[in-house]
PDB file of C-alpha atoms and ligand atoms in Angstrom:
ATOM      1  CA  UNK A 117      -2.818 -12.351   7.985  1.00 96.00           C
ATOM      2  CA  UNK A 118      -4.604 -11.810   4.663  1.00 97.00           C
ATOM      3  CA  UNK A 119      -3.227  -9.147   2.367  1.00 98.00           C
ATOM      4  CA  UNK A 120      -4.605  -7.553  -0.787  1.00 98.00           C
ATOM      5  CA  UNK A 121      -1.879  -5.895  -2.838  1.00 98.00           C
ATOM      6  CA  UNK A 122      -2.406  -3.392  -5.635  1.00 98.00           C
ATOM      7  CA  UNK A 123       0.501  -2.778  -8.005  1.00 98.00           C
ATOM      8  CA  UNK A 124      -0.031   0.734  -9.414  1.00 98.00           C
ATOM      9  CA  UNK A 125       2.831   0.836 -11.908  1.00 98.00           C
ATOM     10  CA  UNK A 126       1.868   1.567 -15.527  1.00 96.00           C
ATOM     11  CA  UNK A 127       4.551  -1.030 -16.409  1.00 95.00           C
ATOM     12  CA  UNK A 128       2.519  -3.730 -14.672  1.00 96.00           C
ATOM     13  CA  UNK A 129       4.292  -7.067 -14.385  1.00 96.00           C
ATOM     14  CA  UNK A 130       7.507  -5.675 -15.878  1.00 95.00           C
ATOM     15  CA  UNK A 131       7.843  -2.955 -13.253  1.00 96.00           C
ATOM     16  CA  UNK A 132      10.318  -2.233 -10.505  1.00 97.00           C
ATOM     17  CA  UNK A 133       7.282  -2.151  -8.226  1.00 98.00           C
ATOM     18  CA  UNK A 134       6.612  -5.803  -9.154  1.00 97.00           C
ATOM     19  CA  UNK A 135      10.207  -6.799  -8.344  1.00 97.00           C
ATOM     20  CA  UNK A 136      10.190  -5.081  -4.939  1.00 98.00           C
ATOM     21  CA  UNK A 137       6.778  -6.521  -4.106  1.00 98.00           C
ATOM     22  CA  UNK A 138       8.028  -9.998  -4.985  1.00 98.00           C
ATOM     23  CA  UNK A 139      10.695  -9.743  -2.269  1.00 98.00           C
ATOM     24  CA  UNK A 140       8.319  -8.165   0.235  1.00 98.00           C
ATOM     25  CA  UNK A 141       5.746 -10.905  -0.332  1.00 98.00           C
ATOM     26  CA  UNK A 142       8.356 -13.645  -0.088  1.00 98.00           C
ATOM     27  CA  UNK A 143       9.121 -12.390   3.423  1.00 98.00           C
ATOM     28  CA  UNK A 144       5.439 -11.919   4.201  1.00 98.00           C
ATOM     29  CA  UNK A 145       4.696 -15.551   3.348  1.00 98.00           C
ATOM     30  CA  UNK A 146       7.270 -16.826   5.866  1.00 98.00           C
ATOM     31  CA  UNK A 147       4.598 -16.686   8.552  1.00 98.00           C
ATOM     32  CA  UNK A 148       2.349 -19.713   8.463  1.00 97.00           C
ATOM     33  CA  UNK A 149      -1.268 -19.004   7.616  1.00 97.00           C
ATOM     34  CA  UNK A 150      -0.522 -15.792   5.716  1.00 98.00           C
ATOM     35  CA  UNK A 151      -1.957 -15.346   2.244  1.00 98.00           C
ATOM     36  CA  UNK A 152      -2.170 -12.614  -0.354  1.00 98.00           C
ATOM     37  CA  UNK A 153      -3.917 -11.557  -3.511  1.00 98.00           C
ATOM     38  CA  UNK A 154      -2.095  -9.376  -6.052  1.00 98.00           C
ATOM     39  CA  UNK A 155      -3.809  -7.136  -8.589  1.00 97.00           C
ATOM     40  CA  UNK A 156      -2.355  -4.917 -11.322  1.00 97.00           C
ATOM     41  CA  UNK A 157      -4.209  -1.623 -11.616  1.00 97.00           C
ATOM     42  CA  UNK A 158      -2.977  -1.051 -15.188  1.00 96.00           C
ATOM     43  CA  UNK A 159      -4.706  -4.152 -16.544  1.00 81.00           C
ATOM     44  CA  UNK A 160      -7.994  -3.295 -14.930  1.00 83.00           C
ATOM     45  CA  UNK A 161     -10.603  -1.560 -16.997  1.00 81.00           C
ATOM     46  CA  UNK A 162     -13.160  -2.584 -14.378  1.00 89.00           C
ATOM     47  CA  UNK A 163     -12.733  -0.051 -11.568  1.00 91.00           C
ATOM     48  CA  UNK A 164     -15.776  -1.536  -9.831  1.00 94.00           C
ATOM     49  CA  UNK A 165     -13.836  -4.771  -9.341  1.00 94.00           C
ATOM     50  CA  UNK A 166     -10.931  -2.900  -7.741  1.00 96.00           C
ATOM     51  CA  UNK A 167     -13.270  -1.088  -5.351  1.00 97.00           C
ATOM     52  CA  UNK A 168     -14.891  -4.378  -4.376  1.00 96.00           C
ATOM     53  CA  UNK A 169     -11.483  -5.921  -3.750  1.00 97.00           C
ATOM     54  CA  UNK A 170     -10.535  -2.982  -1.532  1.00 98.00           C
ATOM     55  CA  UNK A 171     -13.832  -3.108   0.341  1.00 96.00           C
ATOM     56  CA  UNK A 172     -13.606  -6.856   0.967  1.00 97.00           C
ATOM     57  CA  UNK A 173      -9.947  -6.816   2.038  1.00 98.00           C
ATOM     58  CA  UNK A 174      -8.667  -7.095   5.606  1.00 97.00           C
ATOM     59  CA  UNK A 175      -5.348  -5.423   4.875  1.00 98.00           C
ATOM     60  CA  UNK A 176      -4.277  -3.538   1.778  1.00 98.00           C
ATOM     61  CA  UNK A 177      -0.937  -2.457   0.369  1.00 98.00           C
ATOM     62  CA  UNK A 178      -0.979   0.026  -2.479  1.00 98.00           C
ATOM     63  CA  UNK A 179       2.408   0.108  -4.207  1.00 98.00           C
ATOM     64  CA  UNK A 180       3.366   2.533  -6.959  1.00 98.00           C
ATOM     65  CA  UNK A 181       6.246   4.486  -8.521  1.00 98.00           C
ATOM     66  CA  UNK A 182       6.688   8.176  -7.800  1.00 98.00           C
ATOM     67  CA  UNK A 183       5.555  10.132 -10.867  1.00 97.00           C
ATOM     68  CA  UNK A 184       6.239  13.892 -10.946  1.00 94.00           C
ATOM     69  CA  UNK A 185       6.508  13.987  -7.166  1.00 96.00           C
ATOM     70  CA  UNK A 186       3.196  12.188  -6.723  1.00 97.00           C
ATOM     71  CA  UNK A 187       1.605   9.139  -8.344  1.00 98.00           C
ATOM     72  CA  UNK A 188       0.736   7.765 -11.801  1.00 97.00           C
ATOM     73  CA  UNK A 189      -2.657   8.842 -13.183  1.00 95.00           C
ATOM     74  CA  UNK A 190      -4.014   5.276 -12.964  1.00 96.00           C
ATOM     75  CA  UNK A 191      -3.297   5.273  -9.209  1.00 97.00           C
ATOM     76  CA  UNK A 192      -4.899   8.691  -8.726  1.00 96.00           C
ATOM     77  CA  UNK A 193      -8.028   7.486 -10.571  1.00 95.00           C
ATOM     78  CA  UNK A 194      -8.149   4.380  -8.389  1.00 97.00           C
ATOM     79  CA  UNK A 195      -7.760   6.439  -5.206  1.00 97.00           C
ATOM     80  CA  UNK A 196     -10.521   8.819  -6.325  1.00 97.00           C
ATOM     81  CA  UNK A 197     -12.817   5.907  -7.094  1.00 96.00           C
ATOM     82  CA  UNK A 198     -12.617   4.959  -3.394  1.00 97.00           C
ATOM     83  CA  UNK A 199     -14.457   8.164  -2.406  1.00 97.00           C
ATOM     84  CA  UNK A 200     -17.746   6.353  -1.590  1.00 96.00           C
ATOM     85  CA  UNK A 201     -15.823   4.419   1.115  1.00 97.00           C
ATOM     86  CA  UNK A 202     -14.652   7.568   2.942  1.00 97.00           C
ATOM     87  CA  UNK A 203     -15.386   7.491   6.656  1.00 93.00           C
ATOM     88  CA  UNK A 204     -17.153   4.103   6.443  1.00 95.00           C
ATOM     89  CA  UNK A 205     -16.708   1.442   9.121  1.00 95.00           C
ATOM     90  CA  UNK A 206     -15.107  -1.887   8.230  1.00 95.00           C
ATOM     91  CA  UNK A 207     -12.577  -0.550   5.749  1.00 97.00           C
ATOM     92  CA  UNK A 208      -9.266  -2.476   5.640  1.00 98.00           C
ATOM     93  CA  UNK A 209      -6.052  -1.372   7.254  1.00 98.00           C
ATOM     94  CA  UNK A 210      -3.862   0.174   4.606  1.00 98.00           C
ATOM     95  CA  UNK A 211      -0.143   0.579   3.928  1.00 98.00           C
ATOM     96  CA  UNK A 212       1.761   2.014   0.981  1.00 98.00           C
ATOM     97  CA  UNK A 213       4.960   1.450  -0.939  1.00 98.00           C
ATOM     98  CA  UNK A 214       6.392   4.359  -2.933  1.00 98.00           C
ATOM     99  CA  UNK A 215       9.584   3.989  -4.918  1.00 98.00           C
ATOM    100  CA  UNK A 216      11.183   6.573  -7.191  1.00 97.00           C
ATOM    101  CA  UNK A 217      13.970   7.053  -9.684  1.00 95.00           C
ATOM    102  CA  UNK A 218      15.829   9.873  -7.951  1.00 93.00           C
ATOM    103  CA  UNK A 219      17.911   8.697  -5.013  1.00 95.00           C
ATOM    104  CA  UNK A 220      16.550  11.024  -2.292  1.00 96.00           C
ATOM    105  CA  UNK A 221      13.749   9.624  -0.131  1.00 98.00           C
ATOM    106  CA  UNK A 222      12.825  13.245   0.623  1.00 97.00           C
ATOM    107  CA  UNK A 223      11.119  13.501  -2.802  1.00 97.00           C
ATOM    108  CA  UNK A 224       8.510  10.958  -1.696  1.00 98.00           C
ATOM    109  CA  UNK A 225       7.781  12.572   1.684  1.00 98.00           C
ATOM    110  CA  UNK A 226       5.079  14.864   0.271  1.00 98.00           C
ATOM    111  CA  UNK A 227       3.023  12.076  -1.255  1.00 98.00           C
ATOM    112  CA  UNK A 228       3.667  10.073   1.924  1.00 98.00           C
ATOM    113  CA  UNK A 229       1.935  12.841   3.920  1.00 98.00           C
ATOM    114  CA  UNK A 230      -0.973  12.729   1.496  1.00 98.00           C
ATOM    115  CA  UNK A 231      -1.225   8.936   1.886  1.00 98.00           C
ATOM    116  CA  UNK A 232      -1.404   9.257   5.678  1.00 98.00           C
ATOM    117  CA  UNK A 233      -4.290  11.700   5.249  1.00 98.00           C
ATOM    118  CA  UNK A 234      -5.940   9.409   2.717  1.00 98.00           C
ATOM    119  CA  UNK A 235      -5.926   6.525   5.209  1.00 98.00           C
ATOM    120  CA  UNK A 236      -7.558   8.826   7.773  1.00 98.00           C
ATOM    121  CA  UNK A 237     -10.227  10.004   5.330  1.00 97.00           C
ATOM    122  CA  UNK A 238     -11.015   6.402   4.429  1.00 97.00           C
ATOM    123  CA  UNK A 239     -11.201   5.559   8.126  1.00 97.00           C
ATOM    124  CA  UNK A 240      -8.528   2.902   7.563  1.00 98.00           C
ATOM    125  CA  UNK A 241      -5.911   1.942  10.111  1.00 97.00           C
ATOM    126  CA  UNK A 242      -2.631   3.277   8.670  1.00 97.00           C
ATOM    127  CA  UNK A 243       0.152   0.676   8.471  1.00 95.00           C
ATOM    128  CA  UNK A 244       2.758   3.157   7.231  1.00 96.00           C
ATOM    129  CA  UNK A 245       4.578   3.868   4.030  1.00 98.00           C
ATOM    130  CA  UNK A 246       7.688   2.225   2.581  1.00 98.00           C
ATOM    131  CA  UNK A 247       9.772   4.827   0.757  1.00 98.00           C
ATOM    132  CA  UNK A 248      12.760   4.109  -1.437  1.00 98.00           C
ATOM    133  CA  UNK A 249      14.516   6.213  -4.081  1.00 97.00           C
ATOM    134  CA  UNK A 250      17.105   5.304  -6.714  1.00 96.00           C
ATOM    135  CA  UNK A 251      15.147   2.306  -7.986  1.00 97.00           C
ATOM    136  CA  UNK A 252      14.853   2.889 -11.755  1.00 94.00           C
ATOM    137  CA  UNK A 253      17.978   0.881 -12.647  1.00 89.00           C
ATOM    138  CA  UNK A 254      16.963  -2.070 -10.468  1.00 89.00           C
ATOM    139  CA  UNK A 255      15.446  -4.062 -13.325  1.00 84.00           C
ATOM    140  CA  UNK A 256      18.799  -4.090 -15.126  1.00 86.00           C
ATOM    141  CA  UNK A 257      21.261  -4.359 -12.243  1.00 90.00           C
ATOM    142  CA  UNK A 258      23.361  -7.454 -11.498  1.00 92.00           C
ATOM    143  CA  UNK A 259      22.413  -9.402  -8.390  1.00 91.00           C
ATOM    144  CA  UNK A 260      25.281  -8.175  -6.208  1.00 93.00           C
ATOM    145  CA  UNK A 261      24.041  -4.580  -6.584  1.00 93.00           C
ATOM    146  CA  UNK A 262      20.443  -5.260  -5.617  1.00 95.00           C
ATOM    147  CA  UNK A 263      20.972  -7.866  -2.894  1.00 96.00           C
ATOM    148  CA  UNK A 264      20.941  -5.383   0.001  1.00 96.00           C
ATOM    149  CA  UNK A 265      17.812  -3.543  -1.152  1.00 97.00           C
ATOM    150  CA  UNK A 266      15.922  -6.751  -1.914  1.00 97.00           C
ATOM    151  CA  UNK A 267      16.859  -8.053   1.511  1.00 98.00           C
ATOM    152  CA  UNK A 268      15.343  -4.941   3.129  1.00 98.00           C
ATOM    153  CA  UNK A 269      12.082  -5.574   1.298  1.00 98.00           C
ATOM    154  CA  UNK A 270      12.161  -9.226   2.307  1.00 98.00           C
ATOM    155  CA  UNK A 271      12.738  -8.282   5.968  1.00 98.00           C
ATOM    156  CA  UNK A 272       9.996  -5.643   5.854  1.00 98.00           C
ATOM    157  CA  UNK A 273       7.599  -8.242   4.433  1.00 98.00           C
ATOM    158  CA  UNK A 274       8.625 -10.822   7.004  1.00 98.00           C
ATOM    159  CA  UNK A 275       8.140  -8.353   9.816  1.00 97.00           C
ATOM    160  CA  UNK A 276       4.813  -7.167   8.452  1.00 97.00           C
ATOM    161  CA  UNK A 277       3.660 -10.782   8.098  1.00 97.00           C
ATOM    162  CA  UNK A 278       4.377 -11.348  11.788  1.00 97.00           C
ATOM    163  CA  UNK A 279       3.370  -8.060  13.390  1.00 95.00           C
ATOM    164  CA  UNK A 280       0.848  -6.642  10.913  1.00 94.00           C
ATOM    165  CA  UNK A 281       2.784  -3.397  10.457  1.00 92.00           C
ATOM    166  CA  UNK A 282       5.956  -1.955   8.978  1.00 97.00           C
ATOM    167  CA  UNK A 283       9.067  -1.906  11.156  1.00 97.00           C
ATOM    168  CA  UNK A 284       9.945   1.783  11.727  1.00 97.00           C
ATOM    169  CA  UNK A 285      13.653   1.148  12.100  1.00 97.00           C
ATOM    170  CA  UNK A 286      13.830  -0.833   8.833  1.00 98.00           C
ATOM    171  CA  UNK A 287      11.835   1.896   7.056  1.00 98.00           C
ATOM    172  CA  UNK A 288      14.356   4.521   8.185  1.00 97.00           C
ATOM    173  CA  UNK A 289      17.378   2.456   7.138  1.00 98.00           C
ATOM    174  CA  UNK A 290      15.923   1.511   3.770  1.00 98.00           C
ATOM    175  CA  UNK A 291      15.007   5.114   2.911  1.00 98.00           C
ATOM    176  CA  UNK A 292      18.589   6.407   3.074  1.00 97.00           C
ATOM    177  CA  UNK A 293      19.758   8.764   1.636  1.00 97.00           C
ATOM    178  CA  UNK A 294      17.058  11.190   2.759  1.00 97.00           C
ATOM    179  CA  UNK A 295      19.004  14.030   1.077  1.00 97.00           C
ATOM    180  CA  UNK A 296      21.995  13.805  -1.252  1.00 96.00           C
ATOM    181  CA  UNK A 297      25.324  15.209  -0.075  1.00 95.00           C
ATOM    182  CA  UNK A 298      26.522  18.385  -1.869  1.00 96.00           C
ATOM    183  CA  UNK A 299      28.993  16.566  -4.133  1.00 95.00           C
ATOM    184  CA  UNK A 300      26.296  14.266  -5.525  1.00 94.00           C
ATOM    185  CA  UNK A 301      23.945  17.203  -6.070  1.00 94.00           C
ATOM    186  CA  UNK A 302      26.753  18.851  -8.039  1.00 95.00           C
ATOM    187  CA  UNK A 303      27.115  15.718 -10.158  1.00 93.00           C
ATOM    188  CA  UNK A 304      23.375  15.783 -10.994  1.00 91.00           C
ATOM    189  CA  UNK A 305      23.576  19.488 -11.864  1.00 93.00           C
ATOM    190  CA  UNK A 306      26.461  18.734 -14.187  1.00 94.00           C
ATOM    191  CA  UNK A 307      24.680  15.839 -15.896  1.00 93.00           C
ATOM    192  CA  UNK A 308      21.573  18.001 -16.347  1.00 91.00           C
ATOM    193  CA  UNK A 309      23.557  20.894 -17.852  1.00 94.00           C
ATOM    194  CA  UNK A 310      25.424  18.605 -20.257  1.00 95.00           C
ATOM    195  CA  UNK A 311      22.250  16.746 -21.275  1.00 92.00           C
ATOM    196  CA  UNK A 312      23.641  13.466 -19.878  1.00 92.00           C
ATOM    197  CA  UNK A 313      20.665  13.197 -17.531  1.00 89.00           C
ATOM    198  CA  UNK A 314      18.282  13.061 -20.497  1.00 93.00           C
ATOM    199  CA  UNK A 315      19.903  10.225 -22.430  1.00 94.00           C
ATOM    200  CA  UNK A 316      18.156   7.375 -20.612  1.00 92.00           C
ATOM    201  CA  UNK A 317      14.697   8.982 -20.443  1.00 91.00           C
ATOM    202  CA  UNK A 318      14.844  10.233 -24.041  1.00 95.00           C
ATOM    203  CA  UNK A 319      15.447   6.642 -25.111  1.00 95.00           C
ATOM    204  CA  UNK A 320      12.399   5.511 -23.112  1.00 92.00           C
ATOM    205  CA  UNK A 321      10.299   8.270 -24.716  1.00 96.00           C
ATOM    206  CA  UNK A 322      11.419   7.195 -28.202  1.00 97.00           C
ATOM    207  CA  UNK A 323      10.681   3.535 -27.470  1.00 95.00           C
ATOM    208  CA  UNK A 324       7.149   4.568 -26.517  1.00 93.00           C
ATOM    209  CA  UNK A 325       6.671   6.894 -29.512  1.00 96.00           C
ATOM    210  CA  UNK A 326       6.284   9.810 -27.116  1.00 96.00           C
ATOM    211  CA  UNK A 327       9.489  11.760 -27.758  1.00 96.00           C
ATOM    212  CA  UNK A 328       7.844  14.408 -29.958  1.00 97.00           C
ATOM    213  CA  UNK A 329       5.161  14.928 -27.320  1.00 95.00           C
ATOM    214  CA  UNK A 330       7.540  15.440 -24.399  1.00 93.00           C
ATOM    215  CA  UNK A 331       6.634  19.113 -23.893  1.00 93.00           C
ATOM    216  CA  UNK A 332       2.880  18.640 -24.354  1.00 93.00           C
ATOM    217  CA  UNK A 333       0.640  20.163 -21.690  1.00 90.00           C
ATOM    218  CA  UNK A 334      -2.668  18.333 -22.090  1.00 84.00           C
ATOM    219  CA  UNK A 335      -4.189  20.140 -19.106  1.00 80.00           C
ATOM    220  CA  UNK A 336      -2.696  23.566 -19.882  1.00 83.00           C
ATOM    221  CA  UNK A 337      -5.142  26.228 -21.117  1.00 70.00           C
TER     222      UNK A 337
HETATM  223  C1  FMN B 206       6.336  10.037 -16.132  1.00 69.94           C
HETATM  224  C2  FMN B 206       7.362   9.716 -15.065  1.00 69.94           C
HETATM  225  C3  FMN B 206       7.509  10.583 -13.994  1.00 69.94           C
HETATM  226  C4  FMN B 206       8.437  10.300 -12.992  1.00 69.94           C
HETATM  227  N1  FMN B 206       8.591  11.160 -11.941  1.00 69.94           N
HETATM  228  C5  FMN B 206       9.474  10.889 -10.960  1.00 69.94           C
HETATM  229  C6  FMN B 206       9.641  11.782  -9.850  1.00 69.94           C
HETATM  230  O1  FMN B 206       9.000  12.817  -9.737  1.00 69.94           O
HETATM  231  N2  FMN B 206      10.560  11.461  -8.899  1.00 69.94           N
HETATM  232  C7  FMN B 206      11.300  10.322  -8.966  1.00 69.94           C
HETATM  233  O2  FMN B 206      12.115  10.071  -8.060  1.00 69.94           O
HETATM  234  N3  FMN B 206      11.150   9.438  -9.999  1.00 69.94           N
HETATM  235  C8  FMN B 206      10.266   9.711 -10.994  1.00 69.94           C
HETATM  236  N4  FMN B 206      10.110   8.832 -12.023  1.00 69.94           N
HETATM  237  C9  FMN B 206      10.887   7.581 -12.031  1.00 69.94           C
HETATM  238  C10 FMN B 206      10.085   6.377 -11.525  1.00 69.94           C
HETATM  239  O3  FMN B 206       9.519   6.614 -10.269  1.00 69.94           O
HETATM  240  C11 FMN B 206      11.037   5.197 -11.408  1.00 69.94           C
HETATM  241  O4  FMN B 206      11.594   4.973 -12.657  1.00 69.94           O
HETATM  242  C12 FMN B 206      10.370   3.945 -10.884  1.00 69.94           C
HETATM  243  O5  FMN B 206      11.357   3.022 -10.467  1.00 69.94           O
HETATM  244  C13 FMN B 206       9.491   3.263 -11.932  1.00 69.94           C
HETATM  245  O6  FMN B 206       8.876   2.168 -11.319  1.00 69.94           O
HETATM  246  P1  FMN B 206       8.021   1.066 -12.085  1.00 69.94           P
HETATM  247  O7  FMN B 206       8.973   0.315 -12.971  1.00 69.94           O
HETATM  248  O8  FMN B 206       7.465   0.239 -11.003  1.00 69.94           O
HETATM  249  O9  FMN B 206       6.971   1.792 -12.865  1.00 69.94           O
HETATM  250  C14 FMN B 206       9.215   9.111 -13.061  1.00 69.94           C
HETATM  251  C15 FMN B 206       9.045   8.237 -14.134  1.00 69.94           C
HETATM  252  C16 FMN B 206       8.131   8.541 -15.136  1.00 69.94           C
HETATM  253  C17 FMN B 206       7.980   7.590 -16.300  1.00 69.94           C
END
């Protein structure tokens, strides 16, 4: 099986998306004869090249982080650039990987529905969508904390490499928790009210010289 993978994280090679894909692809390559090509959307000023890659692919996986309940702008632009391929014959089969910072898989279910529709509009066979929340800390976690999640991605890749699709049972198990129990929701409410929830993201905003712009509304009025 030949796979073309697009990493849609604005963090590119330093992203959680890259780490999860690494494990998925390790599993995928367990089947003899399999091969893949990996492209970072963020580094690509040449959208034409990305469209060509999509058009020429047999199977595509588009992987990205959940941004404001949907997708990063660079991914949306890429998806919109595929419009000329809508309904055409010979488009690749397509699967998606969406991972988010908040623990509940439920937050990604809306964009997942959109992605299913997108595959239909592009006349692509839909391979499914891997959904996982609670990933933001992954880059910094010690090995014993990430082992189980990485193993899921490895197994999903291995399975996909053999069967050409995502294993439904693995998808369900990986996605847990779908919703947080009441006591954890209470904890998040508390950390939001005390400002604790902002500490990490405020630091990221400052590191990117964006802290002062955090309430900007570039598309508002
Ligand atoms: C601008 C922005 C918006 C985000 N919106 C969401 C969101 O709506 N839901 C969520 O669960 N995580 C959200 N996140 C968290 C990212 O999905 C999460 O940190 C992810 O692991 C980043 O992956 P990456 O390193 O591959 O880019 C957001 C992060 C950023 C920077």
